[in-house]
Short mmCIF file of C-alpha atoms in Angstrom, two decimals:
data_model
loop_
_atom_site.label_atom_id
_atom_site.label_comp_id
_atom_site.label_asym_id
_atom_site.label_seq_id
_atom_site.Cartn_x
_atom_site.Cartn_y
_atom_site.Cartn_z
CA MET A 9 51.51 -12.03 -29.63
CA ALA A 10 52.05 -8.47 -30.76
CA ASP A 11 48.37 -7.98 -31.37
CA ALA A 12 47.31 -9.39 -28.01
CA LYS A 13 45.19 -7.23 -25.72
CA VAL A 14 45.38 -7.48 -21.93
CA ILE A 15 41.95 -7.19 -20.23
CA PRO A 16 41.82 -6.81 -16.43
CA PHE A 17 39.20 -9.03 -14.82
CA ASP A 18 39.68 -8.93 -11.06
CA ASP A 19 41.36 -6.89 -8.32
CA ASP A 20 43.74 -8.63 -5.93
CA ARG A 21 46.33 -7.67 -3.36
CA SER A 22 49.90 -8.88 -2.87
CA ARG A 23 51.35 -10.06 0.43
CA ASN A 24 52.66 -6.59 1.25
CA GLY A 25 49.26 -4.97 0.59
CA ALA A 26 50.15 -3.48 -2.82
CA PRO A 27 47.33 -3.66 -5.35
CA GLN A 28 47.85 -6.26 -8.04
CA ARG A 29 45.94 -6.50 -11.31
CA SER A 30 45.09 -9.95 -12.61
CA ALA A 31 44.59 -10.29 -16.32
CA ARG A 32 43.65 -12.64 -19.07
CA ARG A 33 44.46 -12.36 -22.73
CA ARG A 34 42.41 -12.46 -25.82
CA THR A 35 43.97 -13.26 -29.14
CA GLY A 36 43.49 -11.02 -32.08
CA SER A 37 40.74 -13.31 -33.39
CA GLY A 38 38.77 -12.85 -30.15
CA ARG A 39 39.29 -16.49 -28.97
CA ARG A 40 39.42 -16.79 -25.17
CA LYS A 41 42.33 -18.95 -24.05
CA SER A 42 41.90 -21.99 -21.90
CA VAL A 43 42.53 -22.11 -18.17
CA GLY A 44 45.82 -23.94 -18.70
CA GLU A 45 47.09 -21.37 -21.16
CA SER A 46 46.10 -18.47 -18.92
CA ALA A 47 47.81 -20.07 -15.95
CA ARG A 48 51.12 -20.16 -17.82
CA GLU A 49 51.00 -16.59 -19.05
CA ILE A 50 52.87 -13.74 -17.42
CA THR A 51 52.18 -10.18 -18.45
CA VAL A 52 55.13 -8.78 -20.32
CA GLY A 53 57.39 -6.46 -18.28
CA SER A 54 55.99 -7.33 -14.86
CA VAL A 55 58.07 -8.42 -11.90
CA PRO A 56 56.46 -10.68 -9.30
CA GLY A 57 56.18 -9.05 -5.90
CA GLN A 58 57.31 -5.63 -7.16
CA LEU A 59 55.20 -2.67 -6.06
CA GLY A 60 52.76 -1.87 -8.83
CA GLY A 61 53.76 -4.99 -10.77
CA ASP A 62 51.12 -7.09 -12.48
CA ARG A 63 51.09 -10.75 -13.17
CA ALA A 64 48.60 -13.21 -14.48
CA VAL A 65 46.64 -15.38 -12.04
CA PRO A 66 45.04 -18.70 -12.94
CA LYS A 67 41.30 -18.40 -13.28
CA ASP A 68 40.70 -21.24 -10.84
CA ALA A 69 42.92 -19.56 -8.24
CA ALA A 70 41.03 -16.30 -8.64
CA ALA A 71 37.77 -18.17 -8.20
CA ARG A 72 39.11 -19.65 -4.93
CA GLY A 73 40.06 -16.20 -3.67
CA ASP A 74 43.83 -16.95 -3.88
CA ALA A 75 45.07 -13.54 -4.98
CA ASP A 76 48.63 -14.67 -5.67
CA GLY A 77 47.96 -18.29 -6.49
CA THR A 78 49.05 -19.45 -3.02
CA PRO A 79 46.51 -21.87 -1.55
CA GLY A 80 44.78 -20.80 1.64
CA GLN A 81 45.32 -17.04 1.31
CA PRO A 82 41.93 -15.29 1.15
CA SER A 83 41.28 -12.49 -1.27
CA GLN A 84 41.03 -8.97 0.08
CA GLY A 85 39.34 -7.55 -3.00
CA PRO A 86 35.67 -6.79 -3.60
CA GLY A 87 33.04 -9.53 -3.78
CA PRO A 88 31.90 -11.19 -6.98
CA ARG A 89 30.19 -8.98 -9.47
CA GLY A 90 26.41 -9.20 -9.78
CA THR A 91 25.87 -9.80 -6.04
CA ASP A 92 23.90 -6.81 -4.81
CA THR A 93 22.04 -6.66 -1.52
CA GLY A 94 19.72 -3.95 -2.78
CA TRP A 95 20.80 -1.37 -0.21
CA ASP A 96 22.55 0.74 -2.83
CA GLN A 97 19.37 0.97 -4.86
CA ARG A 98 17.30 1.78 -1.78
CA ILE A 99 19.62 4.55 -0.67
CA ALA A 100 19.80 5.97 -4.17
CA GLY A 101 16.02 5.80 -4.50
CA GLY A 102 15.53 7.50 -1.14
CA LEU A 103 17.91 10.32 -2.03
CA ALA A 104 16.20 10.79 -5.38
CA PHE A 105 12.83 10.90 -3.61
CA LEU A 106 14.06 13.58 -1.19
CA ARG A 107 15.50 15.60 -4.05
CA ARG A 108 12.16 15.56 -5.90
CA ARG A 109 10.29 16.58 -2.75
CA LEU A 110 12.68 19.47 -2.05
CA THR A 111 12.68 20.73 -5.63
CA GLY A 112 8.94 20.24 -6.19
CA ASP A 113 9.56 17.86 -9.08
CA TYR A 114 6.52 15.64 -8.49
CA ASP A 115 2.93 15.42 -9.77
CA VAL A 116 -0.26 16.23 -7.89
CA ASP A 117 -3.66 15.91 -9.57
CA GLU A 118 -6.49 18.43 -9.41
CA PHE A 119 -7.80 16.91 -6.16
CA GLY A 120 -4.43 17.12 -4.44
CA TYR A 121 -3.59 13.41 -4.80
CA ASP A 122 0.15 12.76 -4.57
CA LYS A 123 0.67 9.23 -5.90
CA GLU A 124 4.39 9.08 -5.20
CA LEU A 125 4.03 10.22 -1.58
CA THR A 126 1.15 7.78 -1.06
CA ASP A 127 3.05 4.81 -2.49
CA GLN A 128 6.41 5.55 -0.88
CA VAL A 129 5.44 7.00 2.51
CA LEU A 130 1.77 6.89 3.51
CA MET A 131 1.16 3.26 2.54
CA SER A 132 4.42 2.29 4.26
CA LEU A 133 3.22 3.93 7.48
CA LEU A 134 -0.17 2.19 7.37
CA ARG A 135 1.10 -1.23 6.29
CA PRO A 136 2.40 -2.40 9.73
CA LEU A 137 -0.99 -1.57 11.26
CA TYR A 138 -2.71 -3.39 8.39
CA ALA A 139 -0.49 -6.50 8.22
CA LYS A 140 0.86 -6.95 11.76
CA TYR A 141 -1.64 -5.35 14.12
CA PHE A 142 -5.05 -6.00 12.55
CA ARG A 143 -3.78 -8.88 10.35
CA VAL A 144 -6.28 -8.05 7.65
CA GLU A 145 -7.51 -10.90 5.46
CA VAL A 146 -8.80 -9.82 2.04
CA LYS A 147 -11.34 -11.77 -0.01
CA GLY A 148 -12.88 -11.14 -3.42
CA ILE A 149 -10.37 -8.47 -4.49
CA GLU A 150 -10.81 -9.69 -8.09
CA ASN A 151 -14.36 -8.30 -8.04
CA ILE A 152 -12.89 -4.81 -8.44
CA PRO A 153 -12.44 -4.30 -12.22
CA ALA A 154 -8.91 -4.30 -13.60
CA ASP A 155 -9.58 -1.04 -15.45
CA GLY A 156 -12.24 1.63 -15.69
CA GLY A 157 -14.25 3.26 -12.94
CA ALA A 158 -15.90 1.41 -10.05
CA LEU A 159 -17.70 2.50 -6.90
CA VAL A 160 -16.85 0.48 -3.76
CA VAL A 161 -19.58 0.79 -1.11
CA ALA A 162 -18.69 -0.42 2.42
CA ASN A 163 -20.04 -0.47 5.95
CA HIS A 164 -18.56 2.05 8.39
CA SER A 165 -17.68 1.44 12.04
CA GLY A 166 -15.04 1.63 14.74
CA THR A 167 -15.43 5.10 16.39
CA LEU A 168 -12.40 6.34 14.40
CA PRO A 169 -12.35 5.87 10.59
CA LEU A 170 -9.53 3.34 10.46
CA ASP A 171 -11.67 0.98 8.39
CA GLY A 172 -11.50 3.30 5.38
CA LEU A 173 -7.71 3.44 5.59
CA MET A 174 -7.38 -0.34 5.90
CA MET A 175 -9.67 -0.79 2.90
CA GLN A 176 -7.42 1.57 0.94
CA VAL A 177 -4.31 -0.46 1.82
CA ALA A 178 -6.16 -3.68 0.95
CA VAL A 179 -6.85 -2.48 -2.60
CA HIS A 180 -3.40 -0.92 -3.02
CA ASP A 181 -1.47 -4.01 -1.91
CA ASN A 182 -3.65 -6.85 -3.20
CA HIS A 183 -5.30 -5.89 -6.46
CA PRO A 184 -3.54 -7.70 -9.34
CA ALA A 185 -3.79 -4.61 -11.55
CA GLY A 186 -2.28 -2.35 -8.86
CA ARG A 187 -5.35 -0.14 -8.52
CA HIS A 188 -5.67 2.74 -6.06
CA LEU A 189 -8.77 3.48 -3.99
CA ARG A 190 -9.91 7.11 -3.79
CA LEU A 191 -12.04 7.59 -0.68
CA LEU A 192 -14.89 10.09 -0.29
CA ALA A 193 -14.55 11.70 3.15
CA ALA A 194 -16.80 13.86 5.33
CA ASP A 195 -16.43 17.64 5.64
CA LEU A 196 -14.90 17.28 9.12
CA VAL A 197 -11.81 15.60 7.67
CA PHE A 198 -10.97 18.66 5.56
CA VAL A 199 -11.22 21.21 8.37
CA LEU A 200 -8.81 19.46 10.74
CA PRO A 201 -5.22 20.72 10.56
CA VAL A 202 -2.61 18.25 9.25
CA ILE A 203 -5.34 15.63 8.69
CA ASN A 204 -6.72 17.79 5.89
CA GLU A 205 -3.40 17.88 4.01
CA LEU A 206 -2.65 14.19 4.53
CA ALA A 207 -6.13 13.19 3.34
CA ARG A 208 -5.71 15.18 0.12
CA LYS A 209 -2.25 13.71 -0.49
CA ALA A 210 -3.63 10.18 0.03
CA GLY A 211 -6.27 10.70 -2.66
CA HIS A 212 -9.30 11.42 -0.48
CA THR A 213 -11.79 14.02 -1.59
CA LEU A 214 -15.00 15.60 -0.36
CA ALA A 215 -18.01 13.29 -0.32
CA CYS A 216 -20.04 15.22 -2.89
CA THR A 217 -21.69 14.08 -6.10
CA GLU A 218 -19.61 16.33 -8.38
CA ASP A 219 -16.21 15.10 -7.16
CA ALA A 220 -17.28 11.47 -7.11
CA GLU A 221 -18.64 11.59 -10.65
CA ARG A 222 -15.51 13.29 -12.00
CA LEU A 223 -13.30 10.62 -10.48
CA LEU A 224 -15.47 7.78 -11.78
CA ARG A 225 -15.54 9.19 -15.31
CA ARG A 226 -11.74 9.35 -15.20
CA GLY A 227 -11.67 5.61 -14.56
CA GLU A 228 -10.79 5.73 -10.84
CA VAL A 229 -11.87 3.28 -8.14
CA VAL A 230 -13.85 5.34 -5.63
CA GLY A 231 -14.77 4.23 -2.11
CA VAL A 232 -17.78 5.49 -0.15
CA MET A 233 -19.26 4.59 3.25
CA PRO A 234 -22.89 5.77 3.11
CA GLU A 235 -23.57 5.25 6.84
CA GLY A 236 -21.31 8.21 7.63
CA PHE A 237 -21.16 9.30 11.26
CA LYS A 238 -24.27 7.23 12.04
CA GLY A 239 -22.24 4.10 11.39
CA ILE A 240 -18.88 5.05 12.85
CA GLY A 241 -20.41 6.54 16.00
CA LYS A 242 -23.04 3.93 16.81
CA PRO A 243 -22.97 2.27 20.26
CA PHE A 244 -21.26 -1.08 20.75
CA GLY A 245 -24.60 -2.79 21.26
CA ASP A 246 -25.53 -2.05 17.63
CA ARG A 247 -22.34 -3.43 16.14
CA TYR A 248 -22.63 -4.96 12.66
CA LYS A 249 -26.14 -3.60 12.23
CA LEU A 250 -26.09 -1.34 9.20
CA GLN A 251 -27.53 2.13 9.62
CA ARG A 252 -29.50 4.03 7.02
CA PHE A 253 -27.68 4.55 3.70
CA GLY A 254 -28.75 8.14 3.22
CA ARG A 255 -30.89 9.03 0.18
CA GLY A 256 -29.05 6.79 -2.27
CA GLY A 257 -26.87 9.51 -3.76
CA PHE A 258 -24.05 7.04 -4.42
CA VAL A 259 -26.36 4.96 -6.62
CA SER A 260 -27.32 8.01 -8.64
CA THR A 261 -23.63 8.85 -9.14
CA ALA A 262 -22.83 5.31 -10.30
CA LEU A 263 -25.76 5.36 -12.73
CA ARG A 264 -24.68 8.63 -14.30
CA ALA A 265 -21.09 7.44 -14.67
CA GLY A 266 -22.17 3.98 -15.83
CA VAL A 267 -19.78 2.15 -13.47
CA PRO A 268 -20.37 -1.03 -11.42
CA ILE A 269 -21.10 -0.90 -7.69
CA VAL A 270 -18.90 -3.25 -5.60
CA PRO A 271 -20.32 -4.00 -2.12
CA CYS A 272 -17.68 -4.38 0.60
CA SER A 273 -18.08 -5.88 4.08
CA ILE A 274 -15.58 -5.20 6.88
CA VAL A 275 -15.49 -7.35 10.01
CA GLY A 276 -13.22 -6.53 12.96
CA ALA A 277 -13.42 -2.74 13.04
CA GLU A 278 -16.44 -2.65 15.38
CA GLU A 279 -14.39 -3.92 18.32
CA ILE A 280 -11.29 -1.70 18.15
CA TYR A 281 -12.95 1.01 20.28
CA PRO A 282 -16.04 -0.45 22.02
CA MET A 283 -18.20 2.65 22.36
CA ILE A 284 -20.21 2.35 25.58
CA GLY A 285 -21.18 6.01 25.91
CA ASN A 286 -21.36 9.37 24.15
CA ALA A 287 -20.60 12.68 25.86
CA LYS A 288 -22.95 14.76 23.69
CA THR A 289 -22.42 18.05 25.53
CA LEU A 290 -18.66 17.83 25.15
CA ALA A 291 -19.09 16.82 21.51
CA ARG A 292 -21.15 19.96 20.81
CA LEU A 293 -18.54 22.16 22.49
CA LEU A 294 -15.78 20.66 20.37
CA GLY A 295 -17.81 20.64 17.18
CA PHE A 296 -17.67 16.85 16.84
CA PRO A 297 -20.61 14.66 15.84
CA TYR A 298 -20.00 12.56 18.97
CA PHE A 299 -17.47 12.18 21.77
CA PRO A 300 -16.87 8.48 22.44
CA ILE A 301 -16.54 6.88 25.85
CA THR A 302 -14.92 3.45 25.78
CA PRO A 303 -13.65 1.08 28.50
CA THR A 304 -10.21 2.70 28.13
CA PHE A 305 -10.93 6.26 26.94
CA PRO A 306 -10.75 8.87 28.42
CA TRP A 307 -9.89 7.02 31.64
CA LEU A 308 -6.39 5.99 30.53
CA GLY A 309 -5.62 9.25 28.75
CA PRO A 310 -3.60 8.91 25.51
CA LEU A 311 -3.11 5.19 26.18
CA GLY A 312 -6.86 4.76 25.91
CA ALA A 313 -6.70 5.91 22.28
CA VAL A 314 -4.74 2.78 21.28
CA PRO A 315 -7.11 0.49 19.33
CA LEU A 316 -7.60 -3.10 20.38
CA PRO A 317 -5.71 -5.60 18.14
CA THR A 318 -8.73 -7.29 16.58
CA LYS A 319 -8.53 -9.65 13.60
CA TRP A 320 -10.05 -8.13 10.44
CA THR A 321 -11.63 -9.53 7.30
CA ILE A 322 -12.45 -7.38 4.27
CA GLN A 323 -14.56 -9.00 1.57
CA PHE A 324 -15.42 -7.42 -1.78
CA GLY A 325 -18.66 -8.81 -3.17
CA GLU A 326 -19.96 -9.41 -6.66
CA PRO A 327 -20.24 -6.15 -8.60
CA ILE A 328 -23.68 -4.79 -9.46
CA PRO A 329 -23.61 -3.42 -13.05
CA THR A 330 -25.25 -0.09 -13.87
CA ASP A 331 -24.24 0.44 -17.51
CA GLY A 332 -27.41 -1.27 -18.80
CA TYR A 333 -29.72 1.48 -17.54
CA PRO A 334 -30.74 4.48 -19.68
CA PRO A 335 -29.36 7.95 -18.81
CA GLU A 336 -32.65 9.08 -17.25
CA ALA A 337 -32.50 6.18 -14.76
CA ALA A 338 -30.38 8.34 -12.44
CA GLU A 339 -33.45 10.49 -11.81
CA ASP A 340 -35.78 7.57 -11.04
CA PRO A 341 -36.28 7.54 -7.23
CA MET A 342 -37.80 4.06 -7.19
CA LEU A 343 -34.83 2.58 -9.06
CA MET A 344 -32.38 4.33 -6.75
CA PHE A 345 -34.25 3.00 -3.72
CA ASN A 346 -34.22 -0.56 -5.05
CA LEU A 347 -30.50 -0.50 -5.94
CA THR A 348 -29.60 1.10 -2.60
CA ASP A 349 -31.55 -1.59 -0.76
CA GLN A 350 -29.88 -4.30 -2.88
CA VAL A 351 -26.40 -3.04 -2.02
CA ARG A 352 -27.25 -2.68 1.66
CA GLU A 353 -28.73 -6.17 1.89
CA GLN A 354 -25.73 -7.71 0.17
CA ILE A 355 -23.31 -6.02 2.60
CA GLN A 356 -25.42 -7.01 5.63
CA HIS A 357 -25.76 -10.63 4.48
CA THR A 358 -21.98 -10.89 3.97
CA LEU A 359 -21.36 -9.39 7.43
CA TYR A 360 -23.52 -12.08 9.05
CA LYS A 361 -21.79 -14.80 7.05
CA LEU A 362 -18.32 -13.57 8.07
CA LEU A 363 -19.36 -13.31 11.71
CA VAL A 364 -20.57 -16.92 11.69
CA GLN A 365 -17.23 -18.03 10.21
CA ARG A 366 -15.17 -15.98 12.68
CA ARG A 367 -13.68 -18.09 15.47
CA SER A 368 -12.47 -15.22 17.66
CA VAL A 369 -12.46 -11.44 17.76
CA PHE A 370 -8.70 -11.37 18.27
CA PHE A 371 -7.43 -14.58 16.62
#
């Protein structure tokens, strides 16, 4: 046994609290000894019970937690290896995230999009609202391509633009290829303090043809809501009636980039802030396109700004391909009108179908 090597395999404690080291031997040939052999072995030079002394412990006793081989005495050592609750990794990941933020060791693209901040923080803040409050149900997410550019065109409603944010979470959390939605936002978003910076970090950019085309050519999924303020600020009596889709600029952008157009219908957002009036004079003074009056706002103050917990459904429709058209098709006004009308009709038809299927606004 001169060539034997003692290998520690577990930490135990003696009756008087002194640390003991259990061991098992390997022969020079590398053969692991049986349980019976290990149970009979005593490490050379050790004295049982002596402070700092080591002695061998049967493997079955160690498995039972009997540190000194005495039945019924629980082990005081650490738990079995390989059992990890995940908290260590979370804490380490959080500290590493903070270090990167403090040192500036993170990537931001030319539009200001911060993918790490969006994934780790912004989506986490929106997810409870998405999953628990509005309980969003997503359909047809597979209609968004797994790779390459795509233009998602959706209806817009709800007085405040929460529908765009919920659509962004829906793509982020449900697409099998883990795609990210880059929203085109109105000018007003980028002049508001704090909101401006957060919108850029979340991947939003100005709703202009140049930015949209650059993103699409880079293979991004871009979201646009052509109704704009006409849709989000319409009165409650006109809910789920699509407003005019502008001059069809989004169709022209998709044609030039050669990407499919994915219609998207959102049900549930119309009822979060039932808009029963519009204080136009106050809106002009504040520089807003409208100033909503709802059954709770401004009468209840800040409490009136809490949205109603409606049940949402977001459905992505069949994509409309554009890569089969010649390059000059983007300048054909009749073609743009026809495609715009096709997208609008598909969104409106899906809205009516979802409303017929809906059992309740809140359940």
